[in-house]
N, CA, C and O of each residue as an XYZ file, in Angstrom:
376
protein
N       0.803     -1.200     -0.001
C       0.005     -0.007     -0.003
C       0.847      1.262     -0.003
O       0.554      2.173     -0.778
N       1.884      1.364      0.834
C       2.703      2.590      0.782
C       3.345      2.819     -0.576
O       3.494      3.964     -1.002
N       3.727      1.749     -1.264
C       4.324      1.888     -2.577
C       3.335      2.509     -3.552
O       3.711      3.377     -4.340
N       2.089      2.083     -3.511
C       1.065      2.620     -4.370
C       0.811      4.098     -4.057
O       0.639      4.910     -4.966
N       0.789      4.443     -2.753
C       0.576      5.823     -2.356
C       1.719      6.732     -2.792
O       1.490      7.843     -3.270
N       2.940      6.259     -2.628
C       4.102      7.046     -3.049
C       4.094      7.228     -4.547
O       4.310      8.335     -5.038
N       3.848      6.157     -5.284
C       3.815      6.243     -6.756
C       2.711      7.182     -7.242
O       2.907      7.974     -8.164
N       1.543      7.076     -6.597
C       0.449      7.964     -6.966
C       0.772      9.414     -6.663
O       0.452     10.299     -7.456
N       1.396      9.664     -5.538
C       1.792     11.035     -5.184
C       2.809     11.587     -6.139
O       2.716     12.740     -6.559
N       3.787     10.767     -6.487
C       4.812     11.217     -7.459
C       4.169     11.475     -8.836
O       4.527     12.438     -9.515
N       3.240     10.633     -9.237
C       2.568     10.813    -10.529
C       1.736     12.097    -10.539
O       1.686     12.805    -11.545
N       1.082     12.393     -9.406
C       0.203     13.545     -9.336
C       0.956     14.860     -9.194
O       0.636     15.834     -9.876
N       1.948     14.898     -8.320
C       2.607     16.174     -7.987
C       3.968     16.341     -8.670
O       4.531     17.435     -8.626
N       4.499     15.324     -9.281
C       5.761     15.320    -10.029
C       6.873     15.957     -9.194
O       7.269     15.385     -8.178
N       7.388     17.126     -9.592
C       8.520     17.742     -8.911
C       8.145     18.435     -7.603
O       9.023     18.755     -6.801
N       6.877     18.666     -7.383
C       6.441     19.287     -6.113
C       6.239     18.250     -5.004
O       6.010     18.625     -3.854
N       6.318     16.988     -5.319
C       6.070     15.939     -4.336
C       7.015     15.995     -3.136
O       6.537     15.839     -2.013
N       8.327     16.208     -3.298
C       9.192     16.228     -2.118
C       8.916     17.386     -1.163
O       9.360     17.355     -0.016
N       8.186     18.412     -1.621
C       7.910     19.557     -0.765
C       6.890     19.252      0.331
O       6.739     20.067      1.242
N       6.203     18.152      0.292
C       5.233     17.870      1.331
C       4.340     16.690      1.082
O       4.210     15.832      1.956
N       3.692     16.603     -0.118
C       2.723     15.519     -0.320
C       3.314     14.125     -0.171
O       2.605     13.205      0.238
N       4.569     13.943     -0.483
C       5.167     12.596     -0.393
C       5.288     12.153      1.052
O       5.368     10.956      1.325
N       5.303     13.101      1.985
C       5.482     12.762      3.404
C       4.279     12.052      3.987
O       4.405     11.286      4.943
N       3.099     12.307      3.409
C       1.885     11.675      3.939
C       1.923     10.168      3.801
O       1.704      9.479      4.798
N       2.195      9.595      2.595
C       2.275      8.132      2.511
C       3.451      7.554      3.277
O       3.375      6.427      3.766
N       4.537      8.310      3.387
C       5.693      7.798      4.153
C       5.366      7.703      5.634
O       5.727      6.721      6.281
N       4.691      8.703      6.180
C       4.294      8.653      7.591
C       3.230      7.542      7.812
O       3.253      6.838      8.822
N       2.315      7.412      6.854
C       1.322      6.347      6.969
C       1.994      4.971      6.949
O       1.583      4.072      7.682
N       3.008      4.805      6.128
C       3.744      3.545      6.058
C       4.478      3.264      7.365
O       4.510      2.127      7.835
N       5.068      4.306      7.947
C       5.764      4.122      9.229
C       4.777      3.772     10.340
O       5.075      2.935     11.193
N       3.623      4.397     10.335
C       2.606      4.093     11.355
C       2.101      2.676     11.171
O       1.897      1.967     12.156
N       1.896      2.246      9.941
C       1.442      0.873      9.673
C       2.482     -0.141     10.156
O       2.134     -1.152     10.766
N       3.762      0.138      9.877
C       4.829     -0.775     10.315
C       4.859     -0.855     11.829
O       5.015     -1.944     12.380
N       4.712      0.269     12.516
C       4.718      0.265     13.983
C       3.518     -0.522     14.536
O       3.659     -1.281     15.494
N       2.367     -0.339     13.939
C       1.163     -1.065     14.412
C       1.309     -2.574     14.178
O       0.905     -3.377     15.020
N       1.877     -2.950     13.049
C       2.108     -4.388     12.774
C       3.088     -4.961     13.785
O       2.883     -6.065     14.289
N       4.151     -4.223     14.087
C       5.135     -4.701     15.066
C       4.513     -4.869     16.428
O       4.758     -5.875     17.094
N       3.703     -3.902     16.868
C       3.052     -4.022     18.157
C       2.027     -5.154     18.157
O       1.850     -5.831     19.169
N       1.367     -5.355     17.052
C       0.392     -6.464     16.938
C       1.085     -7.807     17.043
O       0.495     -8.786     17.500
N       2.358     -7.853     16.612
C       3.126     -9.107     16.645
C       3.861     -9.309     17.981
O       4.720    -10.184     18.086
N       3.528     -8.507     18.992
C       4.060     -8.740     20.307
C       5.196     -7.845     20.773
O       5.662     -7.988     21.903
N       5.655     -6.917     19.925
C       6.696     -6.008     20.365
C       6.096     -4.887     21.195
O       5.011     -4.398     20.881
N       6.777     -4.479     22.238
C       6.265     -3.408     23.092
C       6.417     -2.068     22.390
O       7.211     -1.914     21.462
N       5.630     -1.101     22.860
C       5.673      0.229     22.274
C       7.069      0.851     22.442
O       7.570      1.515     21.535
N       7.679      0.635     23.588
C       9.001      1.201     23.813
C      10.056      0.564     22.899
O      10.981      1.244     22.456
N       9.918     -0.744     22.614
C      10.837     -1.398     21.706
C      10.707     -0.860     20.295
O      11.703     -0.645     19.604
N       9.458     -0.642     19.872
C       9.195     -0.068     18.535
C       9.770      1.331     18.462
O      10.365      1.712     17.454
N       9.596      2.097     19.527
C      10.128      3.456     19.558
C      11.650      3.458     19.477
O      12.225      4.233     18.713
N      12.303      2.608     20.248
C      13.780      2.531     20.216
C      14.258      2.099     18.825
O      15.262      2.612     18.331
N      13.562      1.179     18.205
C      13.943      0.715     16.864
C      13.824      1.861     15.865
O      14.674      2.007     14.986
N      12.773      2.676     15.992
C      12.601      3.832     15.093
C      13.676      4.872     15.313
O      14.177      5.464     14.357
N      14.033      5.100     16.562
C      15.090      6.071     16.854
C      16.431      5.560     16.364
O      17.256      6.341     15.889
N      16.657      4.272     16.472
C      17.891      3.695     15.960
C      17.966      3.817     14.450
O      19.039      4.077     13.907
N      16.863      3.637     13.772
C      16.830      3.739     12.305
C      17.123      5.153     11.853
O      17.768      5.353     10.824
N      16.658      6.140     12.607
C      16.887      7.538     12.196
C      18.340      7.946     12.320
O      18.750      8.944     11.728
N      19.134      7.194     13.080
C      20.556      7.524     13.183
C      21.317      7.156     11.911
O      22.490      7.506     11.776
N      20.686      6.470     10.996
C      21.326      6.108      9.724
C      21.072      7.124      8.627
O      21.390      6.874      7.464
N      20.501      8.273      8.985
C      20.219      9.315      7.971
C      21.472      9.766      7.235
O      21.405      9.991      6.026
N      22.614      9.908      7.906
C      23.826     10.299      7.147
C      24.190      9.313      6.022
O      24.782      9.710      5.019
N      23.841      8.048      6.188
C      24.124      7.081      5.140
C      23.319      7.408      3.880
O      23.800      7.215      2.764
N      22.093      7.903      4.064
C      21.270      8.260      2.902
C      21.842      9.465      2.183
O      21.750      9.558      0.959
N      22.431     10.387      2.926
C      22.968     11.598      2.332
C      24.370     11.355      1.769
O      24.685     11.804      0.667
N      25.206     10.645      2.524
C      26.602     10.497      2.135
C      26.887      9.124      1.506
O      28.037      8.689      1.448
N      25.849      8.461      1.045
C      26.062      7.183      0.332
C      26.917      7.493     -0.908
O      27.022      8.654     -1.302
N      27.499      6.520     -1.498
C      28.396      6.743     -2.613
C      27.685      6.527     -3.956
O      27.995      5.569     -4.664
N      26.746      7.396     -4.313
C      26.051      7.205     -5.573
C      26.829      7.679     -6.791
O      26.522      7.266     -7.909
N      27.836      8.539     -6.602
C      28.579      9.040     -7.756
C      30.045      8.663     -7.650
O      30.586      8.627     -6.544
N      30.694      8.384     -8.749
C      32.138      8.029     -8.699
C      32.975      9.175     -8.151
O      33.966      8.931     -7.462
N      32.605     10.415     -8.438
C      33.384     11.547     -7.959
C      33.391     11.608     -6.438
O      34.431     11.862     -5.830
N      32.236     11.376     -5.823
C      32.154     11.376     -4.365
C      32.925     10.200     -3.803
O      33.564     10.324     -2.758
N      32.878      9.079     -4.467
C      33.640      7.911     -4.002
C      35.142      8.193     -4.015
O      35.856      7.817     -3.085
N      35.610      8.844     -5.052
C      37.039      9.191     -5.147
C      37.396     10.187     -4.048
O      38.439     10.061     -3.407
N      36.528     11.179     -3.830
C      36.765     12.160     -2.770
C      36.823     11.489     -1.407
O      37.693     11.812     -0.599
N      35.918     10.569     -1.142
C      35.925      9.846      0.113
C      37.189      9.006      0.248
O      37.756      8.920      1.337
N      37.637      8.389     -0.834
C      38.860      7.581     -0.793
C      40.091      8.415     -0.511
O      40.979      7.999      0.234
N      40.141      9.601     -1.115
C      41.313     10.474     -0.913
C      41.350     11.045      0.468
O      42.402     11.071      1.107
N      40.179     11.520      0.958
C      40.105     12.201      2.264
C      40.066     11.218      3.421
O      40.372     11.599      4.551
N      39.700      9.969      3.178
C      39.580      8.993      4.270
C      38.303      9.184      5.098
O      38.214      8.691      6.222
N      37.317      9.899      4.543
C      36.081     10.168      5.243
C      35.313      8.880      5.519
O      35.139      8.054      4.623
N      34.864      8.711      6.734
C      34.071      7.538      7.107
C      32.979      7.949      8.053
O      33.124      8.916      8.801
N      31.882      7.216      8.023
C      30.808      7.385      8.973
C      30.841      6.184      9.880
O      30.766      5.046      9.416
N      30.953      6.429     11.185
C      31.025      5.328     12.119
C      29.655      4.683     12.280
O      28.650      5.374     12.442
N      29.622      3.377     12.236
C      28.382      2.665     12.403
C      28.006      2.578     13.875
O      28.856      2.300     14.721
N      26.746      2.815     14.179
C      26.284      2.730     15.560
C      25.921      1.290     15.908
O      25.797      0.441     15.026
N      25.754      1.029     17.184
C      25.331     -0.302     17.632
C      23.868     -0.476     17.318
O      23.092      0.461     17.504
N      23.456     -1.650     16.844
C      22.038     -1.890     16.555
C      21.212     -1.826     17.848
O      21.702     -2.112     18.940
N      19.950     -1.441     17.682
C      19.035     -1.338     18.806
C      18.310     -2.656     18.951
O      17.738     -3.167     17.988
N      18.332     -3.213     20.158
C      17.615     -4.456     20.394
C      16.124     -4.157     20.521
O      15.727     -3.289     21.298
N      15.309     -4.866     19.768
C      13.864     -4.649     19.805
C      13.186     -5.983     20.060
O      13.685     -7.032     19.655
N      12.089     -5.937     20.709
C      11.335     -7.167     20.928
C      10.801     -7.243     22.333
O      11.087     -6.381     23.165
N      10.035     -8.261     22.597
C       9.401     -8.409     23.914
C      10.415     -8.557     25.049
O      10.105     -8.226     26.193
N      11.627     -9.053     24.752
C      12.585     -9.283     25.823
C      13.413     -8.030     26.125
O      14.108     -7.984     27.139
N      13.347     -7.015     25.259
C      14.117     -5.787     25.506
C      13.517     -5.044     26.690
O      12.299     -4.898     26.789
N      14.369     -4.579     27.578
C      13.874     -3.830     28.741
C      14.292     -2.391     28.662
O      13.968     -1.605     29.552
């Protein structure tokens, strides 16, 4: 369902989609994922910690190596993003 909503939003708003309309299906998808996780026995706090852990990977989305020029720059400068410890989620997490 989120894929259909995102595709429909992109088709309808084209270049204006990132300004706001695309956020609606993305938030709905995140809420759906959280509800499914809680329905499958994960506590609310575990789902919250997992979401917070996932948001710490935002620099990877920005500084990923999509272009060869950026890859060369990263290789020359030695730039690295340190990986964080994964967040434990589930009924046993306290």
